[in-house]
Every structure is written in C-alpha cells, then in structure tokens.
XYZ file of C-alpha atoms in Angstrom:
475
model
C 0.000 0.000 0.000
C 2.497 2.091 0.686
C 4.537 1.813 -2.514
C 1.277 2.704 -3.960
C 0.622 5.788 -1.976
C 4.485 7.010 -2.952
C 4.573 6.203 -6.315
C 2.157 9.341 -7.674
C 4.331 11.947 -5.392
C 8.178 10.329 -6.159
C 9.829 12.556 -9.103
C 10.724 10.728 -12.167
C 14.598 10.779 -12.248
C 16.280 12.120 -15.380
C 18.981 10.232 -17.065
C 21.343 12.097 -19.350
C 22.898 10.342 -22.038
C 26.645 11.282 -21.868
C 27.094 10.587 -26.029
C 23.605 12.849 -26.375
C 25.707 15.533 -24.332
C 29.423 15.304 -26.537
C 26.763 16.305 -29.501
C 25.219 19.460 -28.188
C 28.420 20.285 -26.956
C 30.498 19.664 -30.472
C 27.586 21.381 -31.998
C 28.133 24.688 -29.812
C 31.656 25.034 -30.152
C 31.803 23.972 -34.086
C 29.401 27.245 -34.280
C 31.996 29.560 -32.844
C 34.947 27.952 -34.635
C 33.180 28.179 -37.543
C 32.905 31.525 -37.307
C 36.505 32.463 -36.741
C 37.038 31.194 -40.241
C 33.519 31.556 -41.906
C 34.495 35.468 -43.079
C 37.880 34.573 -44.373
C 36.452 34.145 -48.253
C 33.309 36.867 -47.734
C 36.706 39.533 -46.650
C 36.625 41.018 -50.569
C 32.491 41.114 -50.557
C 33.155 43.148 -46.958
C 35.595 45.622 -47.992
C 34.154 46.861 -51.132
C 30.697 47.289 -49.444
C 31.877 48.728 -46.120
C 34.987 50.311 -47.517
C 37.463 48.662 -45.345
C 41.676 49.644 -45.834
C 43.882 46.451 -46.506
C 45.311 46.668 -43.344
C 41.951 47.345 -41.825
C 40.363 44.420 -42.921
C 41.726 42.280 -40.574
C 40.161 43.451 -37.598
C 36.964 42.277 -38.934
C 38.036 38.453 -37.958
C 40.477 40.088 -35.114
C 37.803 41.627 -33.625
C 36.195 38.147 -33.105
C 39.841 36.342 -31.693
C 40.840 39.014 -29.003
C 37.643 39.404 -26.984
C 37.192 35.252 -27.690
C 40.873 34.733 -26.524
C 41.052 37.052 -23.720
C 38.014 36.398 -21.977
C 38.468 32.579 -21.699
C 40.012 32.301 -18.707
C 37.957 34.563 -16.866
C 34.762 33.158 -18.263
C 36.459 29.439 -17.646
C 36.825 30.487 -14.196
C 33.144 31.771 -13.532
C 31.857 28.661 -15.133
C 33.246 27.185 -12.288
C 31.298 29.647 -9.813
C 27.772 29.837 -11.765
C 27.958 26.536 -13.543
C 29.238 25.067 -16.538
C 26.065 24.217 -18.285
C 24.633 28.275 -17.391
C 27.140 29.062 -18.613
C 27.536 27.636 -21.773
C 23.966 28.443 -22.718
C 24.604 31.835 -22.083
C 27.375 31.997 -24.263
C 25.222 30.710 -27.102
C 22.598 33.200 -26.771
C 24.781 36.647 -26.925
C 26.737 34.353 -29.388
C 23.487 34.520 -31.574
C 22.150 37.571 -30.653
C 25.625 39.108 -31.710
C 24.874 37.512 -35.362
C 22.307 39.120 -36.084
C 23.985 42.424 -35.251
C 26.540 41.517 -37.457
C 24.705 40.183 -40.635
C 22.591 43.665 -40.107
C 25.820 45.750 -40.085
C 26.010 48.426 -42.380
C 29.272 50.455 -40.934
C 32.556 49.453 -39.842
C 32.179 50.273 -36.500
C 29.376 48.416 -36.035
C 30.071 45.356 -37.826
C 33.495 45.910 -35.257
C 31.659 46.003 -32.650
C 29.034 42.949 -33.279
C 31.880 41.366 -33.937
C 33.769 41.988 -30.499
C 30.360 40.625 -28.796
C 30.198 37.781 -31.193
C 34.204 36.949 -29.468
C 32.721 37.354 -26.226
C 29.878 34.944 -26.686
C 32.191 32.514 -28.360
C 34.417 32.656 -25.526
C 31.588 32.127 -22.741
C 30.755 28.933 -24.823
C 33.722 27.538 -25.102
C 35.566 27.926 -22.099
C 33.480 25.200 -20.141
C 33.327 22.666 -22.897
C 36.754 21.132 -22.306
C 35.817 20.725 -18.571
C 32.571 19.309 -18.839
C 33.775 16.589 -21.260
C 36.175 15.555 -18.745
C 33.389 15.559 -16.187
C 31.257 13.395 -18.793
C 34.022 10.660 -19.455
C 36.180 10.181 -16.465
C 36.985 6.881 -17.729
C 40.543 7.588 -19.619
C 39.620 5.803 -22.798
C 36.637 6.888 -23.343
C 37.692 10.344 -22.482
C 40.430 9.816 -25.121
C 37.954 9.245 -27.523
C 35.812 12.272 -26.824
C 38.491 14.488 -27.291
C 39.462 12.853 -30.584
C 35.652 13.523 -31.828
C 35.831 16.679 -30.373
C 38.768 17.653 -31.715
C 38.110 16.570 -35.013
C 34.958 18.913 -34.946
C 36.312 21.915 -34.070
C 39.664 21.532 -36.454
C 37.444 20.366 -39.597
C 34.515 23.403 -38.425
C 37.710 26.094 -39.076
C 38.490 24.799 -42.416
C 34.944 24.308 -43.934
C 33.771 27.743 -42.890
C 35.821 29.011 -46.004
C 33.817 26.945 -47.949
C 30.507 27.733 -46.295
C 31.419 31.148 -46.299
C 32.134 31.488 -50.515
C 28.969 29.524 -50.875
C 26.736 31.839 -48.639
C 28.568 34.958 -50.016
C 28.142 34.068 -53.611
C 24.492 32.629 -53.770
C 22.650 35.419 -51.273
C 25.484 38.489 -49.698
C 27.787 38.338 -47.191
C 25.224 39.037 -44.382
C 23.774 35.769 -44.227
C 28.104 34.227 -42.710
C 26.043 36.090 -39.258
C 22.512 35.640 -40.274
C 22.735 31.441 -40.593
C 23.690 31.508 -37.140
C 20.494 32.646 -35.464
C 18.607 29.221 -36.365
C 21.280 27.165 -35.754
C 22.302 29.039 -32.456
C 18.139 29.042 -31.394
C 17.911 24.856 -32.577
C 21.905 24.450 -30.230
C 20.260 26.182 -26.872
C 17.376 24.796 -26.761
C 19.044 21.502 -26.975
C 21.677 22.445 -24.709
C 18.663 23.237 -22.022
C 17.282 19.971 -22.356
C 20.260 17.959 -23.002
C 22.984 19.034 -20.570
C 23.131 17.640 -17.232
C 22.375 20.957 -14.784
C 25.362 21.298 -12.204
C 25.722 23.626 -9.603
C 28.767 26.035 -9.190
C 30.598 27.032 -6.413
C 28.930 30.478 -5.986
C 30.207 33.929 -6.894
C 32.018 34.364 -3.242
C 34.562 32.327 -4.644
C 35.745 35.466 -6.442
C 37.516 35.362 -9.799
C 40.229 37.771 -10.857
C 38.356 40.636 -12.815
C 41.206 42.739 -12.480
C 43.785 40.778 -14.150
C 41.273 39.758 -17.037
C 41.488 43.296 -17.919
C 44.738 43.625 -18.051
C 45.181 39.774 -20.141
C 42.671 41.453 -22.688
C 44.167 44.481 -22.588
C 47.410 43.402 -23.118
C 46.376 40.913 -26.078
C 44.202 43.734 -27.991
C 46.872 46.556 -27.513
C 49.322 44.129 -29.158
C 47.447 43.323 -32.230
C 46.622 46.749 -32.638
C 50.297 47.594 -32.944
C 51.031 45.152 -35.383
C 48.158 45.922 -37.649
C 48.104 49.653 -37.573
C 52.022 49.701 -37.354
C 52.005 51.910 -40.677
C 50.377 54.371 -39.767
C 51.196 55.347 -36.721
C 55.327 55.658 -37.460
C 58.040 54.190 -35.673
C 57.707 56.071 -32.532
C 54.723 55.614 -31.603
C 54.770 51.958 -32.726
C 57.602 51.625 -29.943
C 55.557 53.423 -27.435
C 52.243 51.533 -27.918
C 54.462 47.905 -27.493
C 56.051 48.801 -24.418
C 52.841 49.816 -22.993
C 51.137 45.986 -24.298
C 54.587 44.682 -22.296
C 54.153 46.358 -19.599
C 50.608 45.509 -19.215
C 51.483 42.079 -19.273
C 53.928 42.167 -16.875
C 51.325 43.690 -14.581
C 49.453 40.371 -15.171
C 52.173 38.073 -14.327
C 52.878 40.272 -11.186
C 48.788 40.218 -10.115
C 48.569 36.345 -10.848
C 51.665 35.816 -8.393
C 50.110 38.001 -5.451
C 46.516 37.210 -5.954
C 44.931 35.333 -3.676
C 42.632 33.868 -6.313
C 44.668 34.432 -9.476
C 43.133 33.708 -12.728
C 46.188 32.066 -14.122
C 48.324 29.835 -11.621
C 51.705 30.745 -12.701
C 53.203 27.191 -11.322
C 51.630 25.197 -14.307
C 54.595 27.328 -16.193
C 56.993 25.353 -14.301
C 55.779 22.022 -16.560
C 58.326 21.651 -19.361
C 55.725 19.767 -21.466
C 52.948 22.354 -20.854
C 54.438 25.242 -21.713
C 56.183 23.888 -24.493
C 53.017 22.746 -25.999
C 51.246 25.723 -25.473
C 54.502 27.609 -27.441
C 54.594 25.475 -30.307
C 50.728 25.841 -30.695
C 50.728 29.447 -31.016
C 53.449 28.845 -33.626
C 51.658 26.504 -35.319
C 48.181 27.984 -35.255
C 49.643 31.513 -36.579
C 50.944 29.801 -39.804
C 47.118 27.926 -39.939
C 45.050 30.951 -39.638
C 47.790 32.840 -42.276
C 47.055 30.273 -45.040
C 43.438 30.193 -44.407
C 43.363 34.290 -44.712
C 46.115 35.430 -47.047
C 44.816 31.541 -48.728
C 41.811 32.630 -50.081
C 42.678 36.665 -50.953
C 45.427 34.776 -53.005
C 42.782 32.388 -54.921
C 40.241 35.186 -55.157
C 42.959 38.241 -55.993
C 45.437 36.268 -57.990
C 43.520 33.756 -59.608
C 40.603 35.640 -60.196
C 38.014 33.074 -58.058
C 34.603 34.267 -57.161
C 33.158 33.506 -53.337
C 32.114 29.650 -54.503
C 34.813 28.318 -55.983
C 37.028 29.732 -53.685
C 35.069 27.885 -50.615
C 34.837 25.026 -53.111
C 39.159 25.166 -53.612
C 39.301 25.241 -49.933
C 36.935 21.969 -49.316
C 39.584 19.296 -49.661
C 41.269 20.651 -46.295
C 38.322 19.769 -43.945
C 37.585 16.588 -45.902
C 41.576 15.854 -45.271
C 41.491 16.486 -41.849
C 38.234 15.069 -40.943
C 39.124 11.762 -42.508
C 42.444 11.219 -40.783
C 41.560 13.084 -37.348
C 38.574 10.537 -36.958
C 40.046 6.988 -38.494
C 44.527 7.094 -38.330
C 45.055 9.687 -35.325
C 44.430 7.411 -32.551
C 45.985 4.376 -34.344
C 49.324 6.266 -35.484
C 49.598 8.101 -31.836
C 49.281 4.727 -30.436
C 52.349 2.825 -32.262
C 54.831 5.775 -33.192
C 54.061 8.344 -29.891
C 52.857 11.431 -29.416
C 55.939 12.944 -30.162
C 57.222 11.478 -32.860
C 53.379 12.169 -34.760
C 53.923 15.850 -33.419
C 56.927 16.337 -35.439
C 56.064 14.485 -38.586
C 52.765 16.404 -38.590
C 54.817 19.830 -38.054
C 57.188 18.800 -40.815
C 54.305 18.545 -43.242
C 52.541 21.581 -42.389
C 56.426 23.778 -42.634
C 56.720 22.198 -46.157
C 53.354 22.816 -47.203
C 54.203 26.689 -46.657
C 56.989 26.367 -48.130
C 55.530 25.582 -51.479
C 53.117 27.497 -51.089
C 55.425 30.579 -50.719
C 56.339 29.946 -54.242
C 52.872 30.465 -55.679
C 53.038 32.999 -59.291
C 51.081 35.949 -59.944
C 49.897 33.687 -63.229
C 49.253 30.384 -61.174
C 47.404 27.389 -60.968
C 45.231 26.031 -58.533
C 46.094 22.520 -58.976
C 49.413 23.144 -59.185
C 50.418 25.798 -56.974
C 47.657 25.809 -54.291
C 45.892 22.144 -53.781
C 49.628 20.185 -53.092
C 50.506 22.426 -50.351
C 46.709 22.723 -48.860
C 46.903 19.030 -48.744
C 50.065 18.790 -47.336
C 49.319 21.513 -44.405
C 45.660 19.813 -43.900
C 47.537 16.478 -43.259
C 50.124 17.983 -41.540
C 47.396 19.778 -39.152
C 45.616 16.767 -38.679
C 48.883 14.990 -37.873
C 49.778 17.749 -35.205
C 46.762 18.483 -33.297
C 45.558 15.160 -31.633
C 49.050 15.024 -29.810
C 49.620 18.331 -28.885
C 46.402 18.693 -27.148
C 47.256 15.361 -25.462
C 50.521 16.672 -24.441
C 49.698 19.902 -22.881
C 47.216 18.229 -20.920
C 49.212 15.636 -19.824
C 51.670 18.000 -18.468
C 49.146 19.603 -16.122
C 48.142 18.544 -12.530
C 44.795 17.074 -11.871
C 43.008 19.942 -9.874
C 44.374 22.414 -13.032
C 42.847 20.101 -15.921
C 40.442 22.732 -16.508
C 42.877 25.723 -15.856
C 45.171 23.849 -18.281
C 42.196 23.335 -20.809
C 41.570 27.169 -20.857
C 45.007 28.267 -21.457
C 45.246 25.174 -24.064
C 42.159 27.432 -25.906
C 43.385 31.025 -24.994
C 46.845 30.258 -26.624
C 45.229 28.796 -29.784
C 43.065 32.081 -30.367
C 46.101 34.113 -29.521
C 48.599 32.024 -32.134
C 45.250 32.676 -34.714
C 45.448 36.671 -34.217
C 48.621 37.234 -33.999
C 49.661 35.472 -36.754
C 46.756 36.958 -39.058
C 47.552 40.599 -37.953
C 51.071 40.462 -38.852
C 51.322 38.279 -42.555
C 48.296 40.203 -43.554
C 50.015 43.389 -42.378
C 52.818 41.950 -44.051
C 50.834 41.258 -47.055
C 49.723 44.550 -47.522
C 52.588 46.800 -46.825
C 54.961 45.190 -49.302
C 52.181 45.223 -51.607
C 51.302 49.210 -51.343
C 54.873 49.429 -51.702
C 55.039 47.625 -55.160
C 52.088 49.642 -56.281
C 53.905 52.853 -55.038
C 56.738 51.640 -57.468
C 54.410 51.377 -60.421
C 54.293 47.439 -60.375
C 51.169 46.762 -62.007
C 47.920 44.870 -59.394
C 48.219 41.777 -59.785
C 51.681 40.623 -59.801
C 52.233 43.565 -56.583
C 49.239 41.869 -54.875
C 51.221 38.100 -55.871
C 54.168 39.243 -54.323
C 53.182 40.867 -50.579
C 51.059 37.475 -50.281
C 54.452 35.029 -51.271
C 56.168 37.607 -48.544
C 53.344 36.471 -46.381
C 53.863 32.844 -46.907
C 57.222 33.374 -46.446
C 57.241 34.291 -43.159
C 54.870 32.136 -42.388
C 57.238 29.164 -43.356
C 59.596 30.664 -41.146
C 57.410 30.606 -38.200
C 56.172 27.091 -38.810
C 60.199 25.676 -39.110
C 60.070 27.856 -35.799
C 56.968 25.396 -34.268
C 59.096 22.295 -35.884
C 62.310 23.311 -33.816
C 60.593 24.449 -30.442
C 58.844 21.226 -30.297
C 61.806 19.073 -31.348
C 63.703 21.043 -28.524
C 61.232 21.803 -25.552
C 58.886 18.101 -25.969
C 62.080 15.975 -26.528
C 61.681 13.956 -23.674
C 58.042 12.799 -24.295
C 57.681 9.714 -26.513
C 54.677 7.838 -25.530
C-alpha cells in the first residue's frame, strides 16, 4: 500500500545520455569555430561594401579572436562559480544575438563592434566545454575518444567555414556568414537546455580575478593593434604603444603571483611539457590561420576566383582532416608516440608553406595551391591530436580545466597574432610595389608570397621548439 501511496508523489529521475551531451556540446563550439574562419572568403564582398583599408580588414576576424581569446580564462573560471552548463547556454545566446547584429551591419564600426560581442559569446561557450567533457568521461579511454571527436569537430569546423562562407557569399550576400547563425544558435540552446546535465557552481564568493582579465585582454588587444596599424602610426609611436602591451602584461604576471585567487596559476609554467606545448601551438596555429586568410585573398585576388569556388578550392582541407583526425590519429599516436606524430605532422605543415610561398602571380590552382593545402591539412591533422594530449598531460589534476583554458586562450592568440602580422605583411609590401608602379596583380602576388614566407619561417620555428622543448616525451 504504501509503494502505492508514494509512487504518484516520487519525481521521475532524469537520465542524461553522456554521447547525447558530446553532440550538443560539439555542436556549440563547431558554431563559434566556424565563425573564426567563416568570413575569411566573404573579406573582398566586406571591404568593397563597407569600404574597409587592406590593413583594416583584418580586424573584422580580429575583432572576433581578441575578446574570444582574452576572456576565456575569466569566463572558464566563472563557469566554475555559476555553472558550466549556465554558462555555456549563455554563451550561445549573446553568441546569436551578436549575429544578427553583425549580418545587419552596415558600418565598420558596427560590424566591429558585433563582432567583439560575437568573441565574447564565443568565448563564454567555449571555455566550459573542455571541462565538462572531462566531467562526462572520467573513464581515460573513453575520455580519449571524446576528445578525438571533439577535436576533429572543431579543427574540420575552421576549415569548412571558407567553404561555407564562398557559398553563402556568392548565392545570397555576405550578411547571411552572421545571419545562418540565429537558427542554428536558437535549434543548439534549446538543446543544450534539455540535453545538458544541470550542475551547480561554487557560488560567486569564490571570487575570480576581474582585475587581471582586464589587463590579459588588454594586453592581447593593444598588441594586435600595434602590429596591424604599425604603418600608420610611425616608428615612434609603434615603440611606445608595445612597451605599454609589455608592460601591461607584466602587470598580469605580477597580479597572478600576489593574488589570492589568481586567474592564471603561474606554477603550471613550471611544466616543461605544458608550456612547451602551449609555445609550439601558437606557432603553429599563426601559420594555420595565415594560409586560411592570405589563402583565399590569393585564390580570389590572384587567380581571379569568385566567393564559390574559392570555398569550393578550400573543401579538400576539412575533408583531409576530418578523414584522418577521426580513423589514423588514434591508431598512429598509439604505435609511433605522441611525439614522434607531433613532429612528422609539423614537418608537413612547414613544407606545405613552403611551397606554397612559391605560388606565381599567373598560377594554378592545382598546381600551386591544392599540393601544399593538402600537405598543411595532413600535416594539421597529424599535429593536433598530440599536442592537445601533451599539454594536458603535463598539467596537474586539480588544473585540468585551468590547463584546458590556457590550451584554448593560446590557440586564439597564435590565430590573431599570426593573421595581424602576414596580412600586415601582405599589404605593406604590396602598397609598396604599387607605389613603385608594379602593375595589381603581380604587386598583390608578391606581398602574399612575402606572407607565406614568413609564415614558413614561423612554422620551421613550431618544428624546432617542439623538437627542442617536448624531446623527452615519446609515448
């Protein structure tokens, strides 16, 4: 009798399907990775209806990266006090809500601005992910083989928003990149509500470090800034504006030492493998993001590709990368090491520049751009599955999800660093040419082999830190 009685008034007990979960979450992030990339090919469409300068232009993706990277390890941190899951789906709304603002935009400083919010969103969403799927599979294999899927999302999400973004550009305007994300972003919270396991967060008496978040973002956007308007404003004031980016990170460091709640525990520096990791990444992800961006002006500028076939040039990268992420990665890491997959990956990805640096102002796509695109999308592929597993094996277990953060801070940094200086790169020795009468094309040709250039440079650079500083790791 009395099971009857208690049966009618006992609450049913929900039962969240941790696979259900890794799919809502993928979903959410591939959204904001996708739209760190998704304006690369729509850049020309932008600029000649919002009048952007060469050098300008670039703020319209770093505008996105430095709000995205410098708020993640604040926003990491007050997941932790107001909960992962709240804050995830908060990130997706202003995420969305930022979109719209965007694909509405008919100024620079507003499409600037949206864009700046859209970072901030992106960052609130991603932050937690990381942490929650090592909540979800504790189990070491199976976490293994979350982050592979996860992994392969996000890395196969930045390539194939070039192609989504040609194809959207070409067939409606460049407005609907922003505009395709308010059905998608309505369809990934609503699922995130009903999906995600609610979890309850520390509370906000906890504290997090708002000071020194304004002083990491500060630092990171002052920097940028330098390198991209490093023209105009002349060699003193260039000089001025740096120290002041160096000084305020050294005002960082020196808050995250005294703090008694520091946003970034300095002693997970003190792990050779970590910070290694995280060094060759931003090396790594620099020359990435530079062949994606100066990529596509080169297809579209040089070889005379409208918005669709350009995203259609760039679709064998994310087919590449999807296809050995998901079915080799695990397989090859397994036999040959972490290490040894790490180098071989970074060796691909330096020689794919490297050809690529070579590309003609009369050129071919087959010949001069799909060989080295297929060589760096291997080589990416290659790289990525062990460095992530390296710089999180070199952190403690109560700073996985510290670790996690920086592991995503130093991957946007890498992205907008390396963008603002080849594409300043790009276009100063190109304005130069053109100042010297060299006719458009073949001026354009040359500032973007300069930029290719450089960025072989800085991925021999990856190749030799990580040959040097994760030397000892060969499992």
């Amino acid at each position: 009798m009395s099971a009857l009685t208690e049966s009618p008034t006992r609450a049913p007990v929900r039962r969240y399907s941790r696979w259900s979960s890794l799919l809502v979450l993928c979903a959410g992030a591939l959204m904001t990775i996708l739209d760190g990339s998704i304006v690369t090919v729509a850049m020309p469409a932008i600029q000649n209806d919002l009048g952007f300068s060469g050098a300008g232009l670039a703020w319209v993706v770093n505008a996105y990266l430095i709000p995205f990277g410098g708020l993640l390890l604040l926003v990491g941190r007050l997941g932790d006090l107001l909960g992962r899951k709240r804050m995830f789906a908060a990130g997706l709304a202003v995420f969305t809500g930022a979109s719209v603002l965007c694909g509405t935009a008919n100024s620079q400083g507003l499409l600037i601005a949206a864009r700046a919010v859209q970072g901030a969103g992106g960052a609130m969403a991603s932050a937690v992910v990381l942490g929650m799927l090592v909540a979800l599979f504790p189990e070491p294999r199976e976490q293994a083989r979350a982050i592979a899927v996860f992994s392969a999302v996000g890395s196969v999400g930045a390539t194939l928003g070039t192609f989504l973004g040609g194809a959207l550009t070409q067939l409606l305007s460049w407005h609907w990149i922003f505009l395709i994300n308010l059905p998608i972003g309505v369809v990934a919270l609503l699922a995130a509500v009903r999906v995600l396991e609610p979890e309850r967060g520390s509370g906000l008496r906890d504290g997090a470090d708002y000071p020194g978040a304004a002083l990491v973002t500060g630092a990171l956007m002052l920097t940028v800034y330098v390198i991209v308007g490093s023209v105009d404003h002349g060699v003193t004031a260039t000089l001025l504006l740096a120290a002041l980016a160096l000084a305020l990170f050294g005002a960082f460091a020196v808050r995250q030492a005294r703090t008694e709640r520091p946003l970034l525990r300095l002693r997970l520096f003190r792990s050779r493998l970590l910070t290694g990791a995280n060094s060759v990444q931003i090396l790594m992800i620099a020359t990435m993001y530079g062949f994606q961006f100066i990529g596509a002006l080169y297809i579209q500028r040089v070889l005379g590709y409208g918005e669709l076939a350009t995203g259609f040039a760039f679709l064998p990268a994310p087919v590449v990368i999807g296809v050995l992420m998901m079915s080799l990665s695990a397989r090859v890491i397994g036999r040959f090491g972490a290490y040894r997959v790490l180098l071989a990956g970074l060796v691909l990805i330096t020689g794919g520049m490297a050809l690529l640096s070579r590309a003609p102002a009369h050129g071919s796509y087959v010949t001069d751009v799909l060989p080295p695109m297929l060589l760096l999308a291997a080589g990416f592929a290659a790289a990525m599955p062990p460095l992530t597993g390296l710089a999180m094996t070199g952190a403690r277990e109560e700073d996985v999800g510290l670790a996690s953060g920086l592991f995503n801070t130093t991957q946007i940094v890498g992205g907008s660093l390396g963008l603002a200086v080849l594409s300043t790169l790009a276009a100063t020795r190109t304005d130069g040419l053109l100042a010297r009468g060299v006719e458009l094309i073949p001026a354009t040709a040359e500032g973007y082999r300069l930029a290719f250039r450089v960025a072989t440079v800085i991925a021999g650079g990856a190749l030799t830190l990580a040959a040097a500083a994760l030397r000892g790791r060969r499992d």
